[in-house]
Amino acid sequence: MTTPFATTDLCDEHEARLEDGRLAVLPPVFQRFGRRTAFAGPAVTLRVFEDNALVRATLETPGDGQVLVIDGGGSLRRALVGGQLAVLAQDNGWAGIVVDGCVRDTVEIDACDVGVRALAAHPRRSSKRGIGERDVWVQVAGVTVRPGDWIYADADGVLVAQERLA
């Protein structure tokens, strides 16, 4: 776990990184789910589209305090993370999940000790074909996230840093 942080303070302390692109702020389009209001850790990236088989396979592995960042193409037609996957994330030590797409089973997700950010809730489940890529550069709401970038999320927003800041 990282030391306590506030995204507002990180932005204030690292203005030069914001200016040169080593630190980015995700657009304020993400809703908060899960019991953790704040979470941080290095990114594990996935690129999937309306298919969460790779999401499940990844969350079944030890998270070691990492943040799963899912480039779901911004789809608002199916959920990529639900209650069962939030339990996997919690039980396997993931700090959080950021989904450029939807979640479902929000009451179940909110009961889990994990932080989740997603565009919206949607009741339809994803397909399970296993199509996608892991550990690649992804785009989340127009911001590039690389494997190993540091994700910082709290009540004020989500940051992507090229190195650990706190």
JSON list of C-alpha atoms in Angstrom, two decimals:
[
{"chain": "A", "resi": 1, "resn": "MET", "atom": "CA", "xyz": [0.00, 0.00, 0.00]},
{"chain": "A", "resi": 2, "resn": "THR", "atom": "CA", "xyz": [1.13, 3.50, -0.68]},
{"chain": "A", "resi": 3, "resn": "THR", "atom": "CA", "xyz": [1.33, 6.27, 1.86]},
{"chain": "A", "resi": 4, "resn": "PRO", "atom": "CA", "xyz": [-1.85, 8.32, 2.27]},
{"chain": "A", "resi": 5, "resn": "PHE", "atom": "CA", "xyz": [-2.37, 10.70, -0.62]},
{"chain": "A", "resi": 6, "resn": "ALA", "atom": "CA", "xyz": [-4.84, 13.15, -2.10]},
{"chain": "A", "resi": 7, "resn": "THR", "atom": "CA", "xyz": [-5.07, 13.52, -5.87]},
{"chain": "A", "resi": 8, "resn": "THR", "atom": "CA", "xyz": [-5.47, 17.27, -5.40]},
{"chain": "A", "resi": 9, "resn": "ASP", "atom": "CA", "xyz": [-2.17, 17.45, -3.50]},
{"chain": "A", "resi": 10, "resn": "LEU", "atom": "CA", "xyz": [-0.42, 15.25, -6.06]},
{"chain": "A", "resi": 11, "resn": "CYS", "atom": "CA", "xyz": [-1.56, 17.58, -8.84]},
{"chain": "A", "resi": 12, "resn": "ASP", "atom": "CA", "xyz": [-0.36, 20.62, -6.89]},
{"chain": "A", "resi": 13, "resn": "GLU", "atom": "CA", "xyz": [3.00, 19.04, -6.04]},
{"chain": "A", "resi": 14, "resn": "HIS", "atom": "CA", "xyz": [3.67, 17.73, -9.55]},
{"chain": "A", "resi": 15, "resn": "GLU", "atom": "CA", "xyz": [2.54, 20.52, -11.88]},
{"chain": "A", "resi": 16, "resn": "ALA", "atom": "CA", "xyz": [5.63, 20.09, -14.06]},
{"chain": "A", "resi": 17, "resn": "ARG", "atom": "CA", "xyz": [4.68, 16.44, -14.65]},
{"chain": "A", "resi": 18, "resn": "LEU", "atom": "CA", "xyz": [1.14, 17.53, -15.58]},
{"chain": "A", "resi": 19, "resn": "GLU", "atom": "CA", "xyz": [2.57, 20.01, -18.07]},
{"chain": "A", "resi": 20, "resn": "ASP", "atom": "CA", "xyz": [4.98, 17.57, -19.73]},
{"chain": "A", "resi": 21, "resn": "GLY", "atom": "CA", "xyz": [2.62, 14.58, -19.75]},
{"chain": "A", "resi": 22, "resn": "ARG", "atom": "CA", "xyz": [4.29, 12.37, -17.16]},
{"chain": "A", "resi": 23, "resn": "LEU", "atom": "CA", "xyz": [1.16, 12.80, -15.02]},
{"chain": "A", "resi": 24, "resn": "ALA", "atom": "CA", "xyz": [-2.38, 12.84, -16.42]},
{"chain": "A", "resi": 25, "resn": "VAL", "atom": "CA", "xyz": [-5.84, 13.26, -14.96]},
{"chain": "A", "resi": 26, "resn": "LEU", "atom": "CA", "xyz": [-8.61, 11.05, -16.30]},
{"chain": "A", "resi": 27, "resn": "PRO", "atom": "CA", "xyz": [-11.68, 13.02, -17.38]},
{"chain": "A", "resi": 28, "resn": "PRO", "atom": "CA", "xyz": [-14.29, 13.32, -14.60]},
{"chain": "A", "resi": 29, "resn": "VAL", "atom": "CA", "xyz": [-16.64, 10.77, -16.15]},
{"chain": "A", "resi": 30, "resn": "PHE", "atom": "CA", "xyz": [-16.06, 7.85, -13.77]},
{"chain": "A", "resi": 31, "resn": "GLN", "atom": "CA", "xyz": [-18.44, 6.73, -11.05]},
{"chain": "A", "resi": 32, "resn": "ARG", "atom": "CA", "xyz": [-17.18, 5.32, -7.77]},
{"chain": "A", "resi": 33, "resn": "PHE", "atom": "CA", "xyz": [-18.01, 1.79, -6.61]},
{"chain": "A", "resi": 34, "resn": "GLY", "atom": "CA", "xyz": [-16.61, -0.50, -3.91]},
{"chain": "A", "resi": 35, "resn": "ARG", "atom": "CA", "xyz": [-15.76, 0.25, -0.28]},
{"chain": "A", "resi": 36, "resn": "ARG", "atom": "CA", "xyz": [-12.37, 1.82, -0.98]},
{"chain": "A", "resi": 37, "resn": "THR", "atom": "CA", "xyz": [-12.77, 5.50, -1.70]},
{"chain": "A", "resi": 38, "resn": "ALA", "atom": "CA", "xyz": [-9.04, 5.81, -2.34]},
{"chain": "A", "resi": 39, "resn": "PHE", "atom": "CA", "xyz": [-6.65, 3.32, -3.88]},
{"chain": "A", "resi": 40, "resn": "ALA", "atom": "CA", "xyz": [-3.32, 3.35, -5.67]},
{"chain": "A", "resi": 41, "resn": "GLY", "atom": "CA", "xyz": [-0.90, 0.95, -7.27]},
{"chain": "A", "resi": 42, "resn": "PRO", "atom": "CA", "xyz": [0.90, -0.01, -10.45]},
{"chain": "A", "resi": 43, "resn": "ALA", "atom": "CA", "xyz": [-1.30, -0.69, -13.47]},
{"chain": "A", "resi": 44, "resn": "VAL", "atom": "CA", "xyz": [-1.96, -4.04, -15.09]},
{"chain": "A", "resi": 45, "resn": "THR", "atom": "CA", "xyz": [-3.65, -3.28, -18.41]},
{"chain": "A", "resi": 46, "resn": "LEU", "atom": "CA", "xyz": [-6.25, -5.09, -20.49]},
{"chain": "A", "resi": 47, "resn": "ARG", "atom": "CA", "xyz": [-7.87, -4.22, -23.81]},
{"chain": "A", "resi": 48, "resn": "VAL", "atom": "CA", "xyz": [-11.20, -6.00, -24.26]},
{"chain": "A", "resi": 49, "resn": "PHE", "atom": "CA", "xyz": [-14.52, -5.19, -25.87]},
{"chain": "A", "resi": 50, "resn": "GLU", "atom": "CA", "xyz": [-17.74, -6.43, -24.28]},
{"chain": "A", "resi": 51, "resn": "ASP", "atom": "CA", "xyz": [-15.92, -9.65, -23.27]},
{"chain": "A", "resi": 52, "resn": "ASN", "atom": "CA", "xyz": [-14.72, -10.23, -19.73]},
{"chain": "A", "resi": 53, "resn": "ALA", "atom": "CA", "xyz": [-13.10, -13.70, -19.87]},
{"chain": "A", "resi": 54, "resn": "LEU", "atom": "CA", "xyz": [-9.63, -12.09, -19.71]},
{"chain": "A", "resi": 55, "resn": "VAL", "atom": "CA", "xyz": [-10.80, -9.82, -16.88]},
{"chain": "A", "resi": 56, "resn": "ARG", "atom": "CA", "xyz": [-11.76, -12.89, -14.82]},
{"chain": "A", "resi": 57, "resn": "ALA", "atom": "CA", "xyz": [-8.53, -14.72, -15.66]},
{"chain": "A", "resi": 58, "resn": "THR", "atom": "CA", "xyz": [-6.50, -11.69, -14.56]},
{"chain": "A", "resi": 59, "resn": "LEU", "atom": "CA", "xyz": [-8.42, -11.13, -11.31]},
{"chain": "A", "resi": 60, "resn": "GLU", "atom": "CA", "xyz": [-7.95, -14.82, -10.43]},
{"chain": "A", "resi": 61, "resn": "THR", "atom": "CA", "xyz": [-4.21, -14.13, -10.11]},
{"chain": "A", "resi": 62, "resn": "PRO", "atom": "CA", "xyz": [-2.52, -12.44, -7.13]},
{"chain": "A", "resi": 63, "resn": "GLY", "atom": "CA", "xyz": [-3.04, -8.69, -7.35]},
{"chain": "A", "resi": 64, "resn": "ASP", "atom": "CA", "xyz": [-0.24, -7.70, -4.98]},
{"chain": "A", "resi": 65, "resn": "GLY", "atom": "CA", "xyz": [-1.73, -4.22, -4.57]},
{"chain": "A", "resi": 66, "resn": "GLN", "atom": "CA", "xyz": [-1.94, -3.53, -8.29]},
{"chain": "A", "resi": 67, "resn": "VAL", "atom": "CA", "xyz": [-4.72, -1.73, -10.14]},
{"chain": "A", "resi": 68, "resn": "LEU", "atom": "CA", "xyz": [-6.41, -3.44, -13.07]},
{"chain": "A", "resi": 69, "resn": "VAL", "atom": "CA", "xyz": [-7.02, -0.89, -15.84]},
{"chain": "A", "resi": 70, "resn": "ILE", "atom": "CA", "xyz": [-9.51, -2.10, -18.45]},
{"chain": "A", "resi": 71, "resn": "ASP", "atom": "CA", "xyz": [-9.81, -0.41, -21.82]},
{"chain": "A", "resi": 72, "resn": "GLY", "atom": "CA", "xyz": [-13.34, -1.52, -22.66]},
{"chain": "A", "resi": 73, "resn": "GLY", "atom": "CA", "xyz": [-13.61, 0.92, -25.53]},
{"chain": "A", "resi": 74, "resn": "GLY", "atom": "CA", "xyz": [-16.04, 3.03, -23.52]},
{"chain": "A", "resi": 75, "resn": "SER", "atom": "CA", "xyz": [-18.85, 0.59, -24.29]},
{"chain": "A", "resi": 76, "resn": "LEU", "atom": "CA", "xyz": [-22.10, 1.32, -22.49]},
{"chain": "A", "resi": 77, "resn": "ARG", "atom": "CA", "xyz": [-23.81, -1.84, -23.82]},
{"chain": "A", "resi": 78, "resn": "ARG", "atom": "CA", "xyz": [-22.49, -4.55, -21.43]},
{"chain": "A", "resi": 79, "resn": "ALA", "atom": "CA", "xyz": [-20.84, -4.80, -18.04]},
{"chain": "A", "resi": 80, "resn": "LEU", "atom": "CA", "xyz": [-17.23, -5.96, -17.81]},
{"chain": "A", "resi": 81, "resn": "VAL", "atom": "CA", "xyz": [-17.06, -6.32, -14.01]},
{"chain": "A", "resi": 82, "resn": "GLY", "atom": "CA", "xyz": [-19.72, -7.64, -11.65]},
{"chain": "A", "resi": 83, "resn": "GLY", "atom": "CA", "xyz": [-20.03, -8.75, -8.05]},
{"chain": "A", "resi": 84, "resn": "GLN", "atom": "CA", "xyz": [-18.20, -12.06, -8.48]},
{"chain": "A", "resi": 85, "resn": "LEU", "atom": "CA", "xyz": [-15.21, -10.37, -10.07]},
{"chain": "A", "resi": 86, "resn": "ALA", "atom": "CA", "xyz": [-15.12, -7.72, -7.34]},
{"chain": "A", "resi": 87, "resn": "VAL", "atom": "CA", "xyz": [-14.95, -10.52, -4.75]},
{"chain": "A", "resi": 88, "resn": "LEU", "atom": "CA", "xyz": [-12.06, -12.07, -6.71]},
{"chain": "A", "resi": 89, "resn": "ALA", "atom": "CA", "xyz": [-10.27, -8.71, -6.76]},
{"chain": "A", "resi": 90, "resn": "GLN", "atom": "CA", "xyz": [-10.78, -8.27, -3.02]},
{"chain": "A", "resi": 91, "resn": "ASP", "atom": "CA", "xyz": [-9.73, -11.82, -2.12]},
{"chain": "A", "resi": 92, "resn": "ASN", "atom": "CA", "xyz": [-6.67, -11.80, -4.40]},
{"chain": "A", "resi": 93, "resn": "GLY", "atom": "CA", "xyz": [-5.24, -8.50, -3.17]},
{"chain": "A", "resi": 94, "resn": "TRP", "atom": "CA", "xyz": [-6.02, -6.10, -6.01]},
{"chain": "A", "resi": 95, "resn": "ALA", "atom": "CA", "xyz": [-6.07, -2.46, -4.88]},
{"chain": "A", "resi": 96, "resn": "GLY", "atom": "CA", "xyz": [-8.63, -1.43, -7.45]},
{"chain": "A", "resi": 97, "resn": "ILE", "atom": "CA", "xyz": [-10.12, -1.60, -10.91]},
{"chain": "A", "resi": 98, "resn": "VAL", "atom": "CA", "xyz": [-10.62, 1.19, -13.44]},
{"chain": "A", "resi": 99, "resn": "VAL", "atom": "CA", "xyz": [-13.06, 0.30, -16.23]},
{"chain": "A", "resi": 100, "resn": "ASP", "atom": "CA", "xyz": [-13.50, 2.34, -19.40]},
{"chain": "A", "resi": 101, "resn": "GLY", "atom": "CA", "xyz": [-16.90, 0.69, -19.64]},
{"chain": "A", "resi": 102, "resn": "CYS", "atom": "CA", "xyz": [-19.63, -0.57, -17.32]},
{"chain": "A", "resi": 103, "resn": "VAL", "atom": "CA", "xyz": [-20.06, -2.65, -14.18]},
{"chain": "A", "resi": 104, "resn": "ARG", "atom": "CA", "xyz": [-23.06, -4.49, -12.76]},
{"chain": "A", "resi": 105, "resn": "ASP", "atom": "CA", "xyz": [-24.12, -5.98, -9.42]},
{"chain": "A", "resi": 106, "resn": "THR", "atom": "CA", "xyz": [-23.26, -2.63, -7.87]},
{"chain": "A", "resi": 107, "resn": "VAL", "atom": "CA", "xyz": [-24.66, -3.53, -4.44]},
{"chain": "A", "resi": 108, "resn": "GLU", "atom": "CA", "xyz": [-22.30, -6.53, -4.37]},
{"chain": "A", "resi": 109, "resn": "ILE", "atom": "CA", "xyz": [-19.36, -4.45, -5.60]},
{"chain": "A", "resi": 110, "resn": "ASP", "atom": "CA", "xyz": [-20.08, -1.81, -2.94]},
{"chain": "A", "resi": 111, "resn": "ALA", "atom": "CA", "xyz": [-19.80, -4.52, -0.26]},
{"chain": "A", "resi": 112, "resn": "CYS", "atom": "CA", "xyz": [-16.25, -5.44, -1.36]},
{"chain": "A", "resi": 113, "resn": "ASP", "atom": "CA", "xyz": [-13.05, -3.98, 0.06]},
{"chain": "A", "resi": 114, "resn": "VAL", "atom": "CA", "xyz": [-11.78, -2.84, -3.31]},
{"chain": "A", "resi": 115, "resn": "GLY", "atom": "CA", "xyz": [-11.95, 0.43, -5.22]},
{"chain": "A", "resi": 116, "resn": "VAL", "atom": "CA", "xyz": [-13.73, 0.47, -8.57]},
{"chain": "A", "resi": 117, "resn": "ARG", "atom": "CA", "xyz": [-14.20, 3.28, -11.07]},
{"chain": "A", "resi": 118, "resn": "ALA", "atom": "CA", "xyz": [-16.39, 2.79, -14.14]},
{"chain": "A", "resi": 119, "resn": "LEU", "atom": "CA", "xyz": [-18.38, 4.88, -16.58]},
{"chain": "A", "resi": 120, "resn": "ALA", "atom": "CA", "xyz": [-21.76, 3.49, -15.50]},
{"chain": "A", "resi": 121, "resn": "ALA", "atom": "CA", "xyz": [-23.74, 0.52, -14.30]},
{"chain": "A", "resi": 122, "resn": "HIS", "atom": "CA", "xyz": [-25.43, -1.76, -16.83]},
{"chain": "A", "resi": 123, "resn": "PRO", "atom": "CA", "xyz": [-27.39, -4.95, -16.11]},
{"chain": "A", "resi": 124, "resn": "ARG", "atom": "CA", "xyz": [-26.33, -6.93, -19.20]},
{"chain": "A", "resi": 125, "resn": "ARG", "atom": "CA", "xyz": [-23.42, -9.33, -18.76]},
{"chain": "A", "resi": 126, "resn": "SER", "atom": "CA", "xyz": [-20.49, -9.47, -21.11]},
{"chain": "A", "resi": 127, "resn": "SER", "atom": "CA", "xyz": [-19.68, -12.20, -23.58]},
{"chain": "A", "resi": 128, "resn": "LYS", "atom": "CA", "xyz": [-17.08, -14.81, -22.63]},
{"chain": "A", "resi": 129, "resn": "ARG", "atom": "CA", "xyz": [-15.09, -15.53, -25.80]},
{"chain": "A", "resi": 130, "resn": "GLY", "atom": "CA", "xyz": [-11.68, -14.77, -24.32]},
{"chain": "A", "resi": 131, "resn": "ILE", "atom": "CA", "xyz": [-10.80, -12.10, -26.85]},
{"chain": "A", "resi": 132, "resn": "GLY", "atom": "CA", "xyz": [-8.48, -9.34, -25.69]},
{"chain": "A", "resi": 133, "resn": "GLU", "atom": "CA", "xyz": [-4.93, -8.29, -24.88]},
{"chain": "A", "resi": 134, "resn": "ARG", "atom": "CA", "xyz": [-3.02, -8.00, -21.61]},
{"chain": "A", "resi": 135, "resn": "ASP", "atom": "CA", "xyz": [-0.05, -5.81, -20.67]},
{"chain": "A", "resi": 136, "resn": "VAL", "atom": "CA", "xyz": [-0.40, -3.45, -23.64]},
{"chain": "A", "resi": 137, "resn": "TRP", "atom": "CA", "xyz": [-0.69, 0.33, -23.84]},
{"chain": "A", "resi": 138, "resn": "VAL", "atom": "CA", "xyz": [-4.36, 1.22, -23.54]},
{"chain": "A", "resi": 139, "resn": "GLN", "atom": "CA", "xyz": [-6.54, 4.31, -23.87]},
{"chain": "A", "resi": 140, "resn": "VAL", "atom": "CA", "xyz": [-8.88, 5.08, -20.99]},
{"chain": "A", "resi": 141, "resn": "ALA", "atom": "CA", "xyz": [-11.19, 8.01, -21.68]},
{"chain": "A", "resi": 142, "resn": "GLY", "atom": "CA", "xyz": [-8.55, 9.40, -24.04]},
{"chain": "A", "resi": 143, "resn": "VAL", "atom": "CA", "xyz": [-5.59, 8.99, -21.65]},
{"chain": "A", "resi": 144, "resn": "THR", "atom": "CA", "xyz": [-2.79, 6.53, -22.39]},
{"chain": "A", "resi": 145, "resn": "VAL", "atom": "CA", "xyz": [-2.05, 4.01, -19.63]},
{"chain": "A", "resi": 146, "resn": "ARG", "atom": "CA", "xyz": [1.02, 1.78, -19.88]},
{"chain": "A", "resi": 147, "resn": "PRO", "atom": "CA", "xyz": [1.64, -1.39, -17.88]},
{"chain": "A", "resi": 148, "resn": "GLY", "atom": "CA", "xyz": [3.38, -0.33, -14.68]},
{"chain": "A", "resi": 149, "resn": "ASP", "atom": "CA", "xyz": [2.12, 3.27, -14.68]},
{"chain": "A", "resi": 150, "resn": "TRP", "atom": "CA", "xyz": [0.91, 4.31, -11.24]},
{"chain": "A", "resi": 151, "resn": "ILE", "atom": "CA", "xyz": [-2.80, 4.85, -10.73]},
{"chain": "A", "resi": 152, "resn": "TYR", "atom": "CA", "xyz": [-4.02, 7.11, -7.92]},
{"chain": "A", "resi": 153, "resn": "ALA", "atom": "CA", "xyz": [-7.77, 7.34, -7.31]},
{"chain": "A", "resi": 154, "resn": "ASP", "atom": "CA", "xyz": [-9.72, 9.11, -4.60]},
{"chain": "A", "resi": 155, "resn": "ALA", "atom": "CA", "xyz": [-12.95, 11.06, -4.21]},
{"chain": "A", "resi": 156, "resn": "ASP", "atom": "CA", "xyz": [-11.61, 13.89, -6.39]},
{"chain": "A", "resi": 157, "resn": "GLY", "atom": "CA", "xyz": [-10.42, 11.93, -9.41]},
{"chain": "A", "resi": 158, "resn": "VAL", "atom": "CA", "xyz": [-8.11, 9.42, -11.02]},
{"chain": "A", "resi": 159, "resn": "LEU", "atom": "CA", "xyz": [-4.48, 10.12, -11.92]},
{"chain": "A", "resi": 160, "resn": "VAL", "atom": "CA", "xyz": [-2.08, 8.21, -14.18]},
{"chain": "A", "resi": 161, "resn": "ALA", "atom": "CA", "xyz": [1.61, 8.75, -13.38]},
{"chain": "A", "resi": 162, "resn": "GLN", "atom": "CA", "xyz": [4.59, 7.33, -15.22]},
{"chain": "A", "resi": 163, "resn": "GLU", "atom": "CA", "xyz": [6.27, 6.73, -11.84]},
{"chain": "A", "resi": 164, "resn": "ARG", "atom": "CA", "xyz": [5.31, 6.30, -8.21]},
{"chain": "A", "resi": 165, "resn": "LEU", "atom": "CA", "xyz": [4.54, 9.67, -6.61]},
{"chain": "A", "resi": 166, "resn": "ALA", "atom": "CA", "xyz": [3.36, 8.78, -3.07]}
]
